[in-house]
Short mmCIF file of C-alpha atoms and ligand atoms in Angstrom, two decimals:
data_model
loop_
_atom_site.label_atom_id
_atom_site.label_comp_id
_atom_site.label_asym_id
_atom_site.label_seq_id
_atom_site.Cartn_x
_atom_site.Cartn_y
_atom_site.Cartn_z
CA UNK S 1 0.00 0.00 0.00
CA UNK S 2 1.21 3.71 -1.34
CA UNK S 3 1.64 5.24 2.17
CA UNK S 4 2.86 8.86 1.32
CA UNK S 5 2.41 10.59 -2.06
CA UNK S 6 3.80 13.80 -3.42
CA UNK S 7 2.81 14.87 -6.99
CA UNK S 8 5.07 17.55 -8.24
CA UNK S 9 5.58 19.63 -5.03
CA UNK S 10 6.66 23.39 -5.59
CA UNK S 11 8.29 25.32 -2.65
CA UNK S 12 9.53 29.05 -3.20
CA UNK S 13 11.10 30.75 -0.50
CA UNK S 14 12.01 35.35 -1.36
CA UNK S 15 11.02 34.56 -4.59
CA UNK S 16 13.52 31.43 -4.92
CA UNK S 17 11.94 28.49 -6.13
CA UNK S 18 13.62 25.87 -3.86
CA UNK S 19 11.19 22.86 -4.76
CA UNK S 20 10.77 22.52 -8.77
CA UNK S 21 8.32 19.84 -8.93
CA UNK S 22 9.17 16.89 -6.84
CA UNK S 23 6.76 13.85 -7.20
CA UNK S 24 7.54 10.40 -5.01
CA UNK S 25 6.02 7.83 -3.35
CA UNK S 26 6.64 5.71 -0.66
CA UNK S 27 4.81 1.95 0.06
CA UNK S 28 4.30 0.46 3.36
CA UNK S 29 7.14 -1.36 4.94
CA UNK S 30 9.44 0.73 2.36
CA UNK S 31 12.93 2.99 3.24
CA UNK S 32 13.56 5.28 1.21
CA UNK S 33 16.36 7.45 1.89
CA UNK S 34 17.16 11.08 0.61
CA UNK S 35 20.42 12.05 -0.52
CA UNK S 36 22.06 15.49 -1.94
CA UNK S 37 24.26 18.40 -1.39
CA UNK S 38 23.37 20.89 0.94
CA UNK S 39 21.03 23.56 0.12
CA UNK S 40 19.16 20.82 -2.62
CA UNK S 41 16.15 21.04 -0.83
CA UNK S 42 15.89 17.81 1.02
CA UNK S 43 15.14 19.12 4.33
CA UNK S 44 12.26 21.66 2.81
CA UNK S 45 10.79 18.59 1.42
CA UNK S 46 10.16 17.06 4.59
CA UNK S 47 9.30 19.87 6.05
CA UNK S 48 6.45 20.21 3.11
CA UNK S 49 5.64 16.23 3.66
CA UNK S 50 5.19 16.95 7.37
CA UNK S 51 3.12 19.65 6.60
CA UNK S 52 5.40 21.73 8.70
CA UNK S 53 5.84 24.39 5.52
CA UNK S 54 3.12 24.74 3.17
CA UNK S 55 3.74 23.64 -0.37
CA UNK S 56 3.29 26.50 -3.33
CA UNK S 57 2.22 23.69 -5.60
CA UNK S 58 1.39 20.38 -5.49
CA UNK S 59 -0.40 16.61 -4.27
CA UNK S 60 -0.14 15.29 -0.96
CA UNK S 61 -1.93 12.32 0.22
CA UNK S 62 -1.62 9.91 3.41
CA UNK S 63 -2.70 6.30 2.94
CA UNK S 64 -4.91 7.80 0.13
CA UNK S 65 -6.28 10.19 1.88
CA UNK S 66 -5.83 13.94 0.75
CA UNK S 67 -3.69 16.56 2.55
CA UNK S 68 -3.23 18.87 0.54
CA UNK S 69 -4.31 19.35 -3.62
CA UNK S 70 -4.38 22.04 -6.32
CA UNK S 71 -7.18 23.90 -7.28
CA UNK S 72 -6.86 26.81 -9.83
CA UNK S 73 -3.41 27.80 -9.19
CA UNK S 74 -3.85 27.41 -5.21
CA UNK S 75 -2.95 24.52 -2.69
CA UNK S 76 -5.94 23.47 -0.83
CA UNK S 77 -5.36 21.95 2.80
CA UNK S 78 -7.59 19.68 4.81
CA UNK S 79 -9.78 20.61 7.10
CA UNK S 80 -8.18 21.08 10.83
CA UNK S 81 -10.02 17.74 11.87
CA UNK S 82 -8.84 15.98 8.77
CA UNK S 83 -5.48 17.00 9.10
CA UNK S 84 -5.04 15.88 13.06
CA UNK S 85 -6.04 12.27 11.71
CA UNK S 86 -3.43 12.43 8.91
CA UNK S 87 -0.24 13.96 11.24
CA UNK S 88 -1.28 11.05 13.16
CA UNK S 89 0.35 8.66 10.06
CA UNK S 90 3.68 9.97 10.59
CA UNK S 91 6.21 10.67 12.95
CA UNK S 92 9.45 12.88 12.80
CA UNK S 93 13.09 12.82 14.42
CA UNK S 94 15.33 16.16 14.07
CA UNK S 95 19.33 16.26 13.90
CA UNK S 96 19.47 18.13 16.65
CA UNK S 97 16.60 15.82 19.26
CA UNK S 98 14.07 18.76 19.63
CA UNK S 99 13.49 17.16 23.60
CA UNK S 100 12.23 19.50 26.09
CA UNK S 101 14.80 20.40 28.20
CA UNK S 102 12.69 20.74 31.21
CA UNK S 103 11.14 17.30 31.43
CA UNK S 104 11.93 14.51 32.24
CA UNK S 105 13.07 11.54 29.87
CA UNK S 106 9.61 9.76 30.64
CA UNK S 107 7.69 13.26 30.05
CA UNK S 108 9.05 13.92 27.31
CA UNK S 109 7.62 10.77 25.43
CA UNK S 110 4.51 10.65 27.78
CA UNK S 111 3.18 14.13 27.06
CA UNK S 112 2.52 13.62 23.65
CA UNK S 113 0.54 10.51 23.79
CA UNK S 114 -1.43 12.45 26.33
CA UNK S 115 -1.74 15.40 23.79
CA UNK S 116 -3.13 12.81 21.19
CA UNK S 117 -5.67 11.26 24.07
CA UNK S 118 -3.92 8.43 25.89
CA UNK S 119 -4.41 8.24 29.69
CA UNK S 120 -1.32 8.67 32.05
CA UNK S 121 -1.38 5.09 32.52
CA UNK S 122 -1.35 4.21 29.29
CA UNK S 123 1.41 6.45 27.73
CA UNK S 124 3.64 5.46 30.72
CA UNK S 125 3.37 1.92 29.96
CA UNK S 126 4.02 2.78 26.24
CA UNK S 127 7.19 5.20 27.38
CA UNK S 128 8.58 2.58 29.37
CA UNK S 129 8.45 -0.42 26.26
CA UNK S 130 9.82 1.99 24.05
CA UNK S 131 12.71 2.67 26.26
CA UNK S 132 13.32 -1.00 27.08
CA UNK S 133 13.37 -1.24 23.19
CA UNK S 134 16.07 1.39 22.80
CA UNK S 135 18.26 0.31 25.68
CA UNK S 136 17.21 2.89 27.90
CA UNK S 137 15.37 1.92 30.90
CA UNK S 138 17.30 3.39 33.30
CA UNK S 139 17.41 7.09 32.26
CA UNK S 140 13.33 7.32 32.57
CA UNK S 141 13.94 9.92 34.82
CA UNK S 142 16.69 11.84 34.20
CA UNK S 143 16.20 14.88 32.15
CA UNK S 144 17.72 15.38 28.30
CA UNK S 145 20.90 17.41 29.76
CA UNK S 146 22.09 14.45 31.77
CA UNK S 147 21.95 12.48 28.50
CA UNK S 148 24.89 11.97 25.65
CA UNK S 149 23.95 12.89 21.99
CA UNK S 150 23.59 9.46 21.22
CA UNK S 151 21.00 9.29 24.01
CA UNK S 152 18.97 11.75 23.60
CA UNK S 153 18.59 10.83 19.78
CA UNK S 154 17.36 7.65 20.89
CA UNK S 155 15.06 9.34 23.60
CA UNK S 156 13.58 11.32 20.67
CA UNK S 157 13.27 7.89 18.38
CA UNK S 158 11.59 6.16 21.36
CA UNK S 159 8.95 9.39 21.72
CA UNK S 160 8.28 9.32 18.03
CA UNK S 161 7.62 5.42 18.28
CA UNK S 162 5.13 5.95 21.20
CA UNK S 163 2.72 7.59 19.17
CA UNK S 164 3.17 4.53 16.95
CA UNK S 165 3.16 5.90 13.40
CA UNK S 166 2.98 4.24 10.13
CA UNK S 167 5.86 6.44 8.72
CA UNK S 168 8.82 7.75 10.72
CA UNK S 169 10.95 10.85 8.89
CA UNK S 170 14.64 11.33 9.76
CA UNK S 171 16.30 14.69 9.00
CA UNK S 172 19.86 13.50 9.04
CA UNK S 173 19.22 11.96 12.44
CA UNK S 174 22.91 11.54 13.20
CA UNK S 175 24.92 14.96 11.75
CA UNK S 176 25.09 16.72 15.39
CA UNK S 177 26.31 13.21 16.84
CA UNK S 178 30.40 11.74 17.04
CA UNK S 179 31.31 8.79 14.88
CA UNK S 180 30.47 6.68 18.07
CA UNK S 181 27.52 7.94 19.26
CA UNK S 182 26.18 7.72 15.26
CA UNK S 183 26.79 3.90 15.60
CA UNK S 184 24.16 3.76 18.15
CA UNK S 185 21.26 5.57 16.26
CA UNK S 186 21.90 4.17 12.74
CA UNK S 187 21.77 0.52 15.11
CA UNK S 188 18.50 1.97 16.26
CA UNK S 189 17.14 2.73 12.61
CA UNK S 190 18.92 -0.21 11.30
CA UNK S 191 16.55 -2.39 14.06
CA UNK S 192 13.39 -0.76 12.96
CA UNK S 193 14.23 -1.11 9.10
CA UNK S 194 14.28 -5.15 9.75
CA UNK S 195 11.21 -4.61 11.51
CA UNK S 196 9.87 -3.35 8.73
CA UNK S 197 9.10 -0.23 9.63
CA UNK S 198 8.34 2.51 6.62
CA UNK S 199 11.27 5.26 6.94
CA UNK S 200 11.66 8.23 5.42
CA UNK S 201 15.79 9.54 5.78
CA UNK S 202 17.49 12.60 5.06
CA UNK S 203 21.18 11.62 5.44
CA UNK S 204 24.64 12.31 4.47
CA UNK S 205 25.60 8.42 5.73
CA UNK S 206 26.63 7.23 1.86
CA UNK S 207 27.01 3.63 2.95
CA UNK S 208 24.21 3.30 5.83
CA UNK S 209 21.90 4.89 3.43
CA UNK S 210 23.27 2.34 0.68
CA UNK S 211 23.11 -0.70 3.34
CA UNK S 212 19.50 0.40 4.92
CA UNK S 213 17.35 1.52 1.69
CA UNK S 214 15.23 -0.18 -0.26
CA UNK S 215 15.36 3.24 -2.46
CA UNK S 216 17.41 5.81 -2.64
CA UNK S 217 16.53 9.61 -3.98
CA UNK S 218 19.15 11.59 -5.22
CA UNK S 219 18.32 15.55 -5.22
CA UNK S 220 19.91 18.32 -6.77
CA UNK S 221 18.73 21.81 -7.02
CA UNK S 222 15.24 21.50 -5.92
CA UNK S 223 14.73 18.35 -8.29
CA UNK S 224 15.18 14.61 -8.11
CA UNK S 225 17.70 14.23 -10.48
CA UNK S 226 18.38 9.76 -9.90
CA UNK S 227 16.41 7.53 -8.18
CA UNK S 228 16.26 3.50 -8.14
CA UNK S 229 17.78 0.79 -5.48
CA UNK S 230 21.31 1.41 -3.75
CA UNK S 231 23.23 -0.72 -6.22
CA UNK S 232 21.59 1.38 -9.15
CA UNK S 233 22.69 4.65 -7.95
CA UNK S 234 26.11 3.09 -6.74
CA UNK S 235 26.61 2.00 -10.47
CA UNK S 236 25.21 4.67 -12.11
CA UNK S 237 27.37 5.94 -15.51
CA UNK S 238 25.49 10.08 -13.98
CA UNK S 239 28.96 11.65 -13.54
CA UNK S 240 26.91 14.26 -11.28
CA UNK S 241 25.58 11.43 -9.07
CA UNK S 242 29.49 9.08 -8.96
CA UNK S 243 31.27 12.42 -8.03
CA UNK S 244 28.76 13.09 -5.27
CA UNK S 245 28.22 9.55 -3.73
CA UNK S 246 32.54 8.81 -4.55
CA UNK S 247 33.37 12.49 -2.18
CA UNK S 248 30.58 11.83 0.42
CA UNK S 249 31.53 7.74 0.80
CA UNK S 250 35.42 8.82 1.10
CA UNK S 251 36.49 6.66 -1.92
N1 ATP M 301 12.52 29.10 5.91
C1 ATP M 301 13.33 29.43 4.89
N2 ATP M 301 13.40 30.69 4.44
C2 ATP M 301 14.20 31.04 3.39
N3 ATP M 301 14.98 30.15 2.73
C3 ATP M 301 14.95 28.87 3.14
C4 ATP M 301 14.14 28.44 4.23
N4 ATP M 301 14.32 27.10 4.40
C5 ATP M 301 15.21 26.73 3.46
N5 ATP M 301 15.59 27.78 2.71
C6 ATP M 301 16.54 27.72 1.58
O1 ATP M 301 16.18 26.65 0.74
C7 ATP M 301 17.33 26.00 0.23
C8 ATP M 301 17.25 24.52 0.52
O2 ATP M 301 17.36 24.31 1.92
P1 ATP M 301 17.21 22.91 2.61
O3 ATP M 301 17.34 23.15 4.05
O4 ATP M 301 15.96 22.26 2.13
O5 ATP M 301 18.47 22.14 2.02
P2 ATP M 301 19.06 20.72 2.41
O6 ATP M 301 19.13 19.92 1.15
O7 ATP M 301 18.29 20.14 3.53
O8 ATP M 301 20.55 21.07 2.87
P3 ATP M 301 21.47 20.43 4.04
O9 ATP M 301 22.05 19.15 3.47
O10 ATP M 301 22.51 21.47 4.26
O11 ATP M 301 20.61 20.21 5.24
C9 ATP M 301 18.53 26.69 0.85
O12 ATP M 301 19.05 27.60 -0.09
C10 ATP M 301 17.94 27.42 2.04
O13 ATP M 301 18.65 28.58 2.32
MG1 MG M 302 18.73 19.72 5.53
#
């Protein structure tokens, strides 16, 4: 099943046109991970799949269900109501954690369940599985400060779980990390790709991305200039595409 799908999404920022038309899908149980030098737009197209921006131009549809469409010239959104069902599909993890630094490890992934409508109970019991899942049962209660990078990465993984989403989105979930502390996340994303779960990634990781993906998206410029399966954009003839991956992968 198609669970996200963007018909030629256009995203101008002063007059720039940042977005030129990007159309992609992505099925259930798919990852599908977004490569590109900086400034190419990658993180603006999350940010209009998340509905976090609002696209110029363009399609965007949840499980088949409408976000956003095009009507003479204009992009119509969803009604409010609508729209809380559909954010419910998907789920999002920053570079740089987003936690509140003021709660708690547990609060921080109970209060949103409780936002969405789950008793305290309920999202505790949740908060506490997810943490077991991502190694981190013992840091329920200490607060995001006490935490390494790598920690509160996975704290932010384990809150965007708890909602229990049918698409997660990472925007390069490991940049503001150390090599060490990276291991430790892409493990974590590594764990839910065998699991199956449907992943959206931003990242400049050339061989997790390669090892990970079922897809790969290469963007330049606001466009999607190669797309196909690692091993076709790892022997692709696109000069473009072998300088970028061969500078990024160090070979
Ligand atoms: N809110 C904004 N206002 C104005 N310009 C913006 C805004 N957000 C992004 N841009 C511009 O859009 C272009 C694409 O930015 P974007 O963040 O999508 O790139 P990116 O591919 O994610 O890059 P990186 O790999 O460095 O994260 C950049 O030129 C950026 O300056
Ligand atoms: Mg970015």
């Amino acid at each position: 099943m198609e669970l996200l799908k963007i018909e030629n999404c256009r995203k101008s920022f002063d007059g720039e046109e940042i977005l030129k038309g990007i159309s992609m899908s992505v099925n259930e149980g798919e990852v599908v991970s977004v490569i590109g030098p900086s400034g190419s737009g990658k993180s603006t197209l999350l940010r209009c799949a998340c509905m976090l921006e609002t696209m110029d131009g363009g399609v965007l549809s949840y499980a088949g269900k409408t976000a956003a469409h095009e009507k003479n010239g204009h992009v119509l959104y969803a009604s409010h109501a609508e729209l809380k069902e559909i954010r419910k599909t998907f789920g999002l993890v920053f570079q740089n954690f987003n936690l509140f630094p003021h709660y708690s490890v547990l609060k921080n992934i109970t209060e949103p369940q409780m936002l969405a409508g789950k008793s305290k109970e309920d999202a505790e019991k949740k908060a506490f599985e997810m943490l077991e899942k991502l190694g981190l049962s013992d840091k329920a209660k200490s607060y995001p400060c006490q935490l390494s990078g790598g920690q509160q990465q996975r704290v932010s993984i384990a809150r965007a779980m708890a909602l229990e989403p049918k698409i997660l989105f990472f925007d390069e979930p490991t940049s503001a990390l150390d090599p060490e502390l990276t291991g430790e996340v892409l493990k974590v994303i590594r764990d839910l790709a065998a699991m199956h779960m449907t992943m959206i990634i931003v990242t400049h990781e050339m061989s997790f991305a390669r090892e990970v993906s079922d897809r790969m998206i290469f963007m330049e410029n606001g466009v999607i200039r190669a797309e196909g399966t690692p091993e076709e954009l790892f022997s692709s003839e696109d000069e473009r595409l072998k300088s970028f991956m061969g500078r990024l992968s160090g070979n």
